[in-house]
Amino acid sequence: MSRPRIVIVGAGFAGYRTARTLSRLTRHQADITLLNPTDYFLYLPLLPQVAAGILEPRRVSVSLSGTLPHVRLVLGEADGIDLDGHTVHYTGPEGEEGTLPFDRLVLAAGSVNKLLPIPGVAEHAHGFRGLPEALYLRDHVTRQVELAAAADDRAECAARCTFVVVGAGYTGTEVAAHGAMYTDAQVRKHPMRTGMRPRWMLLDVAPRVMPEMDERLSRTAERVLRQRGVDVRMGTSVKEATHDGVVLTDGSTVDTRTLVWCVGVRSDPLVESLGLPMERGRLLVDPHLQVPGRPELFACGDVAAVPDLNQPGQYTPMTAQHAWRHGKVCAQNVAASLGIGERRAYRHRDMGFVVDLGGAKAAANPLGLPMSGPAAGAVTRGYHLAAMPGNRVRVAADWLLDAVLPRQAVQLGLVRSWSVPLESSSPEVARVPGSPKRPGKATGSAGQRPDGEEAGTHPGGEPARNHPGGEPAKGQPGGEPAKNEPSGEPAKGQPGGEPAKNEPSGGPAKGQPGGEPAKEQPGGEPAKNQPGGEPAKNQPGGEPAGSRSHGGRAKGGQSGSPRASGKPRRAVEAAGPRPARGGSGKPGKASRASGAGSGGKRPTAPSGPSRSAGPPTDPGPEPPANQPPPGPDIAPGPVKRTDGRAAEGDS
């Protein structure tokens, strides 16, 4: 008889604890599979210290394969669940698809950033839910301080060194506290030419900082923030966000280049596709963490609405402390459903909370005892070391080095702004060129680029047509893929598509060696798709060709992306001319696939007009042809909602 198959979706606090406990309870009596987009468990409470340069990213990332030796790890994102067929469909990190059969399924997919219907927030704000967002914020803050220090204009300097954090819960308070210390250390070593200093603002509609905590601890946290110069404004939030600043609900305007969104979280949109009873955006379960009517389905963590037996009629909040405890109880109940052990209901006892405010300052109430100052700081860090499932020695070593050595304030530029959009179904994974998207989640719609940005907006945000940093035109990189562009569906004459007559892979056609000179070949009559002639429909800069979905599948089941088509990248790029980098005015080299002209010279593609008379600037690393070039370091274009509503969740 085969062993039962258990599939766990998500490796956050709940999923990781479930997998670890199940591995111990079953003792090789079941096949346990963990499906997660990354190969690590992220210890979220220490993420603000990563953004502040105290801890290195790998310190808060615990290896799944290293700490779960008897659990099979599958990298991918679940995008469909067939409860009747007992299968989970997923998409891997390189676009491959697969299914996982199960006898027991545990949903622990976690949460994503919660958006509010505020104009401009989705375009210009960034969340703080994953490691890529923390790395981006660290680089972005460092860059803004360096640019402000070199600026002569006081208005520009003030805007660049103003940082706005929305949400005064645990995350927002820690981000503002650590961020103020980080920027003050930078300015202390390199003062600004205008004599200004960094300014941090913390906004929230709540009446006080961290309303979830005891009022005495809330006053302690607010006092520490104000001592560090943080502008704390309670009862105030953002009314509108723009590229140059934010408009507050009190009518004032703040010029800034940084907007950090920490207002709360909502459940992963995956649970909404199941069609099961929901409670404020979370999957409704019984006290045993089992979905009613589905004995094979369990849910825990932020995706589950677990009844609070200590407060009848209430549900446990979406916190890491509850998710960690959910995982243990869920594992015990899954094992009990297989005949191992007994079921138990989830009942918790409040152990208190800790908030690290940076340095030796903290606010904590262990076992209900309010504490502040260095004593609270020691309790806070001791709690984190005890709660982490790994890397304890490395974390302690980083804390020790930070206490005796200055921090390294450098920007690595590994994560760009368009890689971490606020509206993302996977905040733990940075968006990269050519990355697959979950079907039905964070996918493009009509008038919207499949990567989540509208076709009329470049990550740089400045409108222009056919120019890097402006509005990408159809058939251009970053715009709507044309039929015969590498980023779209392979058309005739493209790698992975049907060979065209005028391509070397097809039969001899007009304009090819051995054939009759055609109009579209050098040496023949100037055609519409040649420089100097009338632009053709299928060439960059001309009339846009028919739209295709980004990365859509071609005929015969072949993918249009270079990686999925099985063709070498160089061969795919040779199918069409590449645009000049950064609009510098230098003509790009023409495609070799078009053949040599009669004069022996290769045709060159016309370059777009330069936006300014100044010297061109290097925009940095150029993304592949099927992605927009990275624009200025601001948020990407508008992202349309896909879930239809913003479910509420506690921060």
XYZ file of C-alpha atoms in Angstrom:
651
model
C 0.000 0.000 0.000
C 1.361 3.414 -0.992
C 2.059 6.034 1.595
C -0.336 9.001 1.896
C 0.686 12.143 0.035
C 0.661 15.454 1.910
C 1.145 18.721 -0.006
C 1.843 21.983 1.836
C 1.447 25.212 -0.134
C 3.653 27.970 1.274
C 6.689 27.999 3.549
C 5.993 30.980 5.761
C 5.620 30.749 9.522
C 2.599 28.430 9.280
C 3.760 26.299 6.344
C 7.301 25.849 7.621
C 6.135 24.836 11.106
C 3.596 22.426 9.604
C 6.230 20.728 7.443
C 8.738 20.448 10.279
C 6.226 19.061 12.761
C 4.689 16.658 10.248
C 8.119 15.324 9.331
C 8.707 14.497 12.983
C 5.261 12.997 13.621
C 4.893 10.800 10.542
C 8.444 9.354 10.672
C 8.566 8.328 6.979
C 4.970 7.051 7.036
C 3.859 9.758 4.585
C 5.279 11.592 1.574
C 5.467 15.295 2.448
C 5.870 17.848 -0.357
C 6.423 21.560 0.272
C 5.543 23.908 -2.606
C 7.097 27.374 -2.299
C 8.418 30.054 -4.703
C 11.725 30.317 -2.814
C 14.057 27.792 -1.222
C 14.139 29.585 2.139
C 11.958 30.462 5.083
C 11.974 34.214 5.704
C 12.012 35.437 9.297
C 9.922 38.552 8.729
C 10.318 40.309 12.120
C 13.991 41.036 11.368
C 13.352 42.370 7.861
C 13.581 46.061 8.937
C 17.127 45.372 10.121
C 17.999 44.115 6.640
C 16.714 47.375 5.133
C 18.746 49.349 7.698
C 21.997 47.523 6.940
C 22.276 45.762 10.309
C 21.759 42.219 9.040
C 22.760 40.670 5.760
C 19.870 39.169 3.737
C 20.947 35.552 4.196
C 20.826 35.927 7.973
C 17.013 36.070 7.934
C 16.715 33.375 5.234
C 16.656 29.835 6.591
C 17.314 27.075 4.047
C 14.330 24.770 3.560
C 16.275 21.807 2.219
C 18.893 22.196 4.944
C 16.434 22.253 7.850
C 13.736 19.944 6.421
C 15.750 16.924 5.249
C 12.762 14.540 5.014
C 10.500 16.937 3.111
C 10.470 17.155 -0.675
C 10.856 20.768 -1.825
C 9.219 21.849 -5.093
C 9.992 25.383 -6.299
C 6.965 27.065 -7.824
C 3.806 29.059 -7.254
C 0.439 27.365 -6.929
C -1.968 28.848 -9.468
C -4.799 26.343 -9.416
C -6.280 23.726 -7.084
C -8.624 20.927 -8.163
C -10.222 19.786 -4.931
C -12.298 17.073 -6.601
C -9.313 15.748 -8.543
C -6.972 16.129 -5.553
C -4.281 17.947 -7.543
C -2.409 21.243 -7.223
C -1.242 22.967 -10.396
C 1.860 25.123 -10.167
C 4.254 27.157 -12.300
C 7.973 26.822 -11.704
C 10.564 29.612 -11.573
C 11.529 29.067 -15.237
C 7.986 28.846 -16.558
C 7.615 25.083 -16.395
C 4.243 23.760 -15.298
C 3.373 20.751 -13.203
C 0.821 19.147 -10.934
C 1.111 17.611 -7.486
C -1.388 14.935 -6.412
C -2.390 14.907 -2.766
C -4.370 12.990 -0.189
C -4.090 15.853 2.319
C -3.624 19.494 1.368
C -2.466 22.267 3.715
C -2.942 25.843 2.489
C -0.447 28.196 4.114
C 0.169 30.602 1.239
C 0.503 33.638 3.515
C -0.436 37.211 2.674
C 0.315 40.078 0.312
C 0.253 43.870 0.604
C -3.167 45.393 1.192
C -4.082 48.271 -1.096
C -6.574 51.045 -0.504
C -8.380 52.966 -3.280
C -6.024 55.946 -3.083
C -4.930 57.521 -6.391
C -1.272 56.982 -7.203
C -0.426 54.573 -4.385
C -0.155 51.494 -6.610
C 2.146 53.401 -8.985
C 4.473 55.183 -6.583
C 4.508 53.214 -3.304
C 6.393 50.078 -2.330
C 5.470 47.500 0.269
C 7.541 45.707 2.861
C 6.566 42.054 2.785
C 9.537 40.298 1.210
C 13.294 40.240 0.955
C 13.384 41.942 -2.480
C 11.393 44.888 -1.115
C 13.783 45.265 1.828
C 16.813 45.204 -0.485
C 15.194 47.724 -2.804
C 14.343 50.083 0.073
C 17.909 49.899 1.386
C 19.365 50.793 -2.021
C 16.734 53.441 -2.698
C 17.187 55.253 0.623
C 20.974 55.173 0.213
C 20.696 56.562 -3.302
C 18.343 59.367 -2.320
C 20.618 60.507 0.510
C 23.636 60.491 -1.812
C 21.776 62.448 -4.496
C 20.487 64.905 -1.897
C 23.999 65.424 -0.563
C 25.242 66.356 -4.041
C 22.295 68.621 -4.912
C 22.677 72.406 -4.919
C 18.952 73.106 -5.045
C 17.405 73.116 -1.564
C 13.973 72.046 -2.843
C 15.408 68.991 -4.593
C 17.532 68.150 -1.565
C 14.514 68.376 0.750
C 12.397 66.133 -1.483
C 15.069 63.462 -1.822
C 15.856 63.245 1.881
C 12.180 63.079 2.940
C 10.871 59.554 3.535
C 7.178 58.862 4.155
C 6.017 55.650 5.868
C 2.278 54.946 5.896
C 1.075 52.631 8.660
C 2.108 52.887 12.301
C 1.763 49.218 13.160
C 4.660 46.942 14.073
C 6.262 46.975 10.620
C 5.843 50.683 9.868
C 7.101 51.726 13.302
C 10.220 49.574 13.024
C 10.924 50.752 9.452
C 10.738 54.409 10.504
C 12.821 53.859 13.647
C 15.603 51.932 11.903
C 15.467 54.138 8.802
C 16.027 57.330 10.787
C 19.118 55.854 12.426
C 20.434 54.625 9.062
C 20.129 57.970 7.256
C 21.489 59.951 10.224
C 24.613 57.782 10.148
C 25.040 58.524 6.441
C 24.703 62.281 6.846
C 26.994 62.295 9.862
C 29.875 61.069 7.702
C 28.949 63.068 4.583
C 27.015 66.253 5.454
C 24.735 67.734 2.828
C 25.858 70.836 0.956
C 22.624 72.652 1.757
C 22.910 71.939 5.460
C 19.665 69.954 5.579
C 19.093 66.637 7.342
C 16.983 63.588 6.446
C 13.353 63.725 7.485
C 11.191 60.693 8.221
C 7.404 60.846 8.506
C 5.124 58.193 10.015
C 1.435 58.476 9.123
C -1.602 56.542 10.289
C -5.314 57.125 10.716
C -5.169 55.442 14.125
C -5.177 57.655 17.226
C -1.770 56.388 18.424
C 1.296 54.463 17.358
C 0.899 50.681 17.432
C -2.710 50.626 18.671
C -2.489 46.825 19.107
C -0.086 47.209 22.033
C -0.530 48.487 25.549
C -0.974 52.252 25.686
C 2.156 52.678 27.817
C 4.264 50.849 25.236
C 2.669 52.886 22.490
C 3.752 56.096 24.215
C 7.254 54.653 24.657
C 7.577 53.899 20.932
C 6.288 57.332 19.947
C 8.707 59.040 22.345
C 11.677 57.161 20.842
C 10.569 58.079 17.323
C 10.230 61.766 18.132
C 13.624 61.802 19.846
C 15.139 60.631 16.572
C 13.393 63.370 14.633
C 10.607 61.280 13.105
C 7.542 63.378 12.266
C 4.722 61.263 13.739
C 1.271 62.296 12.517
C -1.653 60.316 13.866
C -5.108 60.695 12.353
C -3.474 61.527 9.022
C -2.914 59.475 5.898
C -2.216 59.848 2.200
C -4.937 61.281 -0.012
C -3.024 61.107 -3.284
C 0.455 60.029 -4.359
C 2.434 61.417 -7.291
C 5.936 61.099 -8.624
C 7.009 64.293 -6.855
C 5.268 63.835 -3.506
C 2.095 63.029 -1.596
C -1.037 64.956 -0.680
C -2.150 64.261 2.885
C -5.685 64.062 4.187
C -5.174 67.282 6.145
C -4.638 69.141 2.856
C -0.872 69.571 3.137
C 1.572 68.489 0.437
C 4.888 66.764 1.118
C 7.564 66.625 -1.553
C 9.212 63.220 -1.442
C 10.646 60.488 -3.635
C 9.981 57.671 -1.149
C 6.637 56.214 -0.082
C 6.697 53.018 2.004
C 3.332 51.259 2.324
C 2.888 49.350 5.601
C -0.866 49.675 6.161
C -1.516 45.957 6.501
C -1.892 42.716 4.614
C -4.557 40.582 2.966
C -4.703 36.876 2.258
C -3.058 35.416 -0.813
C -5.552 35.666 -3.727
C -5.166 31.919 -4.324
C -7.798 31.081 -1.689
C -10.430 33.188 -3.435
C -10.392 30.868 -6.458
C -11.560 27.877 -4.406
C -15.157 29.062 -4.098
C -15.317 28.102 -0.422
C -16.784 30.144 2.447
C -14.660 33.179 3.308
C -14.459 35.537 6.274
C -13.110 39.002 5.433
C -10.903 37.610 2.654
C -9.710 34.556 4.614
C -10.704 30.923 4.225
C -13.116 29.912 6.955
C -11.959 26.888 8.999
C -13.073 25.179 12.200
C -11.060 25.224 15.465
C -9.155 22.167 14.174
C -7.947 24.225 11.168
C -9.969 22.027 8.805
C -12.252 23.364 6.083
C -15.853 22.301 6.781
C -17.097 19.740 4.261
C -13.576 19.063 2.990
C -11.875 16.506 5.237
C -8.766 16.497 3.044
C -8.262 20.288 3.161
C -6.572 22.218 5.985
C -5.616 25.905 6.155
C -3.485 27.894 8.588
C -1.660 31.182 8.858
C -2.802 34.402 7.208
C -5.053 32.645 4.671
C -7.205 31.044 7.390
C -9.908 32.603 9.541
C -9.371 30.562 12.719
C -11.971 30.977 15.477
C -10.541 32.453 18.666
C -11.780 30.174 21.425
C -10.632 32.659 24.069
C -12.809 35.390 22.528
C -15.989 33.816 21.106
C -17.122 35.377 17.873
C -13.642 36.652 17.021
C -10.901 35.267 14.787
C -7.189 35.121 15.477
C -5.325 38.099 13.999
C -2.893 37.844 11.086
C 0.375 37.843 13.015
C 3.523 35.738 12.848
C 2.984 34.544 16.402
C -0.387 32.998 15.566
C 0.823 31.591 12.240
C 3.709 29.798 13.977
C 1.310 28.208 16.472
C -1.211 27.366 13.742
C 1.463 25.314 12.012
C 2.054 23.047 14.970
C -1.649 22.366 15.611
C -2.333 21.896 11.889
C 0.436 19.288 11.613
C -0.953 17.386 14.582
C -4.447 17.340 13.082
C -3.214 16.271 9.637
C -1.324 13.408 11.256
C -4.424 12.517 13.282
C -6.462 12.292 10.071
C -4.002 9.609 8.954
C -4.364 7.676 12.206
C -1.293 9.121 13.951
C -2.059 10.811 17.254
C -5.201 12.696 18.248
C -6.870 15.870 17.041
C -6.695 19.049 19.046
C -8.349 22.455 18.743
C -6.337 25.641 18.388
C -6.301 27.572 21.634
C -3.645 30.150 22.407
C -2.318 32.149 25.285
C -1.063 35.665 24.630
C 2.675 35.673 25.342
C 3.118 39.391 24.598
C 4.817 41.310 21.803
C 8.218 42.817 21.158
C 9.098 45.755 18.897
C 12.721 46.531 18.044
C 13.247 50.300 17.713
C 16.932 50.122 16.814
C 20.040 50.460 18.918
C 19.344 49.618 22.538
C 15.738 50.861 22.347
C 12.716 48.588 22.190
C 9.196 48.179 23.523
C 8.053 44.823 24.866
C 5.462 43.251 27.139
C 6.573 39.650 27.740
C 3.878 37.767 29.630
C 2.025 41.057 30.018
C 4.883 42.895 31.751
C 5.492 46.292 30.035
C 9.177 47.044 29.426
C 11.170 49.723 27.637
C 14.752 50.848 27.193
C 17.825 48.571 27.167
C 16.047 45.858 29.160
C 13.331 45.644 26.510
C 16.029 45.623 23.826
C 17.736 42.626 25.416
C 14.417 40.771 25.765
C 13.495 41.560 22.160
C 16.718 40.268 20.666
C 16.724 37.255 22.942
C 13.215 36.388 21.801
C 14.194 36.632 18.125
C 17.214 34.402 18.628
C 15.082 31.808 20.384
C 12.295 31.946 17.783
C 14.520 31.676 14.699
C 14.787 28.107 13.356
C 18.360 28.704 12.168
C 21.218 31.192 11.625
C 21.244 32.195 15.300
C 25.024 32.476 15.590
C 25.294 34.499 12.373
C 22.556 36.900 13.479
C 24.211 37.395 16.872
C 27.564 38.001 15.155
C 26.036 40.686 12.913
C 24.523 42.407 15.942
C 27.890 42.401 17.656
C 29.683 43.797 14.604
C 27.043 46.497 14.172
C 27.630 47.605 17.765
C 31.390 48.145 17.271
C 31.757 48.959 13.555
C 30.108 51.572 11.303
C 27.502 50.361 8.840
C 28.290 49.953 5.166
C 26.092 52.394 3.261
C 26.396 51.239 -0.344
C 23.792 50.641 -3.035
C 24.147 47.411 -4.986
C 21.405 48.101 -7.524
C 20.353 44.458 -7.686
C 16.610 45.150 -7.304
C 15.009 47.862 -9.427
C 11.762 49.660 -8.631
C 9.764 47.874 -11.331
C 10.863 44.518 -9.870
C 8.907 45.077 -6.625
C 5.459 46.468 -7.506
C 3.119 47.100 -4.623
C 0.388 44.953 -6.144
C 2.042 41.560 -6.405
C 0.797 38.044 -5.733
C 4.333 37.040 -4.685
C 6.101 39.805 -2.731
C 8.787 37.297 -1.741
C 9.941 37.011 -5.373
C 11.376 39.940 -7.330
C 9.918 40.448 -10.796
C 12.561 39.709 -13.419
C 12.538 39.966 -17.224
C 10.676 37.050 -18.731
C 9.367 35.732 -15.406
C 6.156 33.681 -15.637
C 2.960 35.049 -14.164
C 0.281 33.188 -12.281
C -2.734 32.601 -14.491
C -5.528 34.761 -13.209
C -3.267 36.567 -10.750
C -1.307 39.708 -11.472
C -1.779 39.197 -15.181
C -2.294 41.900 -17.721
C -5.678 42.910 -19.045
C -6.808 44.983 -21.982
C -4.644 48.061 -22.236
C -2.270 46.723 -19.617
C 1.142 45.175 -20.039
C 1.331 41.555 -18.913
C 4.072 42.481 -16.457
C 1.564 44.510 -14.484
C 2.248 47.979 -15.896
C -0.060 49.756 -18.273
C 1.091 49.941 -21.849
C 1.089 53.704 -21.732
C 3.509 53.968 -18.845
C 7.164 53.068 -18.541
C 8.715 52.248 -15.167
C 10.259 55.687 -15.380
C 6.807 57.202 -15.401
C 7.625 60.063 -17.806
C 5.399 59.959 -20.889
C 7.062 59.739 -24.275
C 6.635 57.523 -27.271
C 9.176 55.113 -28.708
C 11.791 56.327 -26.293
C 13.303 54.670 -23.241
C 11.724 56.169 -20.151
C 8.591 57.159 -21.997
C 5.506 55.374 -23.252
C 6.480 52.189 -25.049
C 4.861 51.876 -28.433
C 3.316 48.718 -29.711
C 5.950 46.451 -31.095
C 8.643 48.048 -28.961
C 10.418 46.497 -25.976
C 8.263 47.241 -22.962
C 5.192 47.872 -25.066
C 2.657 45.564 -26.630
C 4.546 42.776 -28.367
C 4.155 42.645 -32.105
C 3.629 39.457 -33.993
C 7.173 39.225 -35.210
C 8.957 40.514 -32.161
C 10.852 38.128 -29.865
C 8.786 39.202 -26.853
C 5.480 38.176 -28.366
C 4.096 35.111 -30.058
C 6.523 33.785 -32.637
C 5.284 34.786 -36.028
C 6.283 33.496 -39.364
C 9.978 33.860 -39.788
C 10.705 33.917 -36.098
C 12.454 31.268 -34.021
C 9.818 28.875 -32.740
C 7.335 29.902 -35.414
C 6.629 28.930 -39.000
C 9.535 29.731 -41.318
C 8.831 32.653 -43.591
C 9.898 32.907 -47.154
C 12.309 35.731 -46.561
C 14.122 34.038 -43.666
C 17.197 31.850 -43.975
C 15.281 28.976 -42.355
C 12.652 28.968 -45.118
C 12.845 28.516 -48.834
C 14.656 30.968 -51.109
C 12.526 34.059 -51.310
C 12.764 37.391 -52.928
C 15.618 39.396 -51.578
C 17.616 36.346 -50.541
C 20.838 35.196 -52.145
C 19.825 33.190 -55.149
C 16.398 34.739 -55.321
C 14.873 37.791 -56.920
C 15.720 41.055 -55.153
C 12.735 42.071 -53.063
C 11.553 45.468 -52.037
C 12.403 44.942 -48.399
C 16.049 44.028 -48.983
C 19.070 46.358 -49.284
C 19.957 46.897 -52.865
C 16.409 46.675 -54.069
C 13.658 49.223 -54.189
C 13.342 51.071 -50.861
C 10.572 49.341 -48.974
C 8.355 50.399 -46.154
C 10.364 48.633 -43.491
C 13.795 50.018 -44.403
C 15.546 53.146 -43.106
C 14.723 56.047 -45.336
C 11.522 54.547 -46.564
C 8.030 54.515 -45.206
C 7.896 52.663 -41.878
C 6.342 49.245 -42.158
C 3.803 47.792 -39.833
C 6.131 45.138 -38.514
C 9.180 47.280 -37.731
C 10.071 49.272 -34.615
C 8.999 52.873 -34.987
C 6.377 52.104 -37.583
C 2.713 51.320 -37.381
C 2.125 48.867 -34.541
C 1.389 45.325 -35.498
C -1.404 43.254 -34.086
C -1.235 42.824 -30.364
C -0.234 39.589 -28.796
C -0.128 38.568 -25.177
C 3.307 38.969 -23.650
C 5.041 35.640 -23.623
C 2.029 33.934 -25.228
C 2.359 30.485 -26.709
C 2.900 30.119 -30.387
C 1.411 27.620 -32.745
C 2.428 24.088 -32.076
C 2.764 24.739 -28.345
C 6.075 26.584 -28.587
C 6.683 29.524 -26.313
C 7.604 32.901 -27.719
C 10.197 33.649 -25.083
C 13.829 32.866 -25.881
C 14.168 30.626 -22.820
C 11.023 28.612 -23.440
C 11.469 28.215 -27.169
C 14.628 26.214 -26.758
C 16.513 28.581 -29.064
C 19.710 30.336 -28.087
C 19.137 33.880 -26.932
C 21.490 35.290 -29.539
C 19.520 33.579 -32.299
C 16.255 35.025 -31.096
C 17.611 38.545 -30.800
C 18.910 38.259 -34.329
C 15.358 37.974 -35.611
C 14.779 41.691 -35.303
C 16.755 44.907 -34.788
C 17.488 45.883 -31.228
C 16.757 49.442 -30.176
C 19.603 51.725 -29.230
C 20.336 51.848 -25.521
C 18.848 54.731 -23.622
C 17.912 56.662 -26.743
C 21.478 57.834 -27.101
C 21.116 58.532 -30.779
C 23.522 55.827 -31.868
C 22.016 53.623 -34.539
C 21.596 50.032 -33.530
C 23.002 47.245 -35.654
C 20.563 45.672 -38.052
C 19.546 42.062 -37.987
C 21.847 39.607 -39.599
C 18.889 37.407 -40.447
C 17.816 39.798 -43.194
C 20.858 38.927 -45.262
C 23.593 41.116 -46.726
C 22.720 43.784 -49.233
C 24.088 44.104 -52.717
C 26.451 46.767 -51.568
C 27.864 44.563 -48.858
C 26.709 46.922 -46.099
C 24.340 46.045 -43.345
C 21.330 48.284 -42.951
C 21.064 50.207 -39.728
C 17.899 50.852 -37.791
C 16.946 54.498 -37.335
C 17.288 55.720 -33.795
C 14.669 57.725 -31.976
C 15.117 61.431 -31.277
C 16.974 62.378 -28.135
C 14.926 63.812 -25.304
C 17.472 66.430 -24.381
C 20.402 68.209 -25.906
C 22.692 67.091 -23.101
C 25.002 64.141 -23.260
C 23.364 60.727 -23.060
C 23.385 58.902 -19.801
C 23.889 55.214 -19.304
C 20.670 53.743 -17.886
C 22.521 50.786 -16.389
C 22.171 47.133 -17.244
C 19.918 46.603 -20.237
C 17.124 44.075 -19.733
C 16.322 41.490 -22.368
C 14.477 42.470 -25.511
C 11.142 41.306 -24.159
C 11.226 43.580 -21.142
C 11.213 47.340 -20.642
C 14.579 48.922 -19.932
C 14.890 49.953 -16.291
C 13.806 53.525 -15.914
C 14.514 56.006 -13.138
C 14.386 54.621 -9.650
C 10.688 55.171 -8.969
C 7.672 52.940 -8.830
C 6.244 51.292 -11.959
C 3.150 52.365 -13.831
C -0.422 51.872 -12.644
C -1.323 48.330 -11.756
C -4.904 47.255 -12.093
C -6.537 45.241 -9.346
C -7.200 41.606 -10.156
C -8.983 40.406 -7.053
C -11.929 42.794 -7.386
C -11.805 44.063 -3.801
C -9.422 44.800 -0.988
C -10.023 42.400 1.860
C -9.127 43.701 5.253
C -6.403 42.242 7.389
C -4.528 43.223 10.480
C -0.983 44.413 10.177
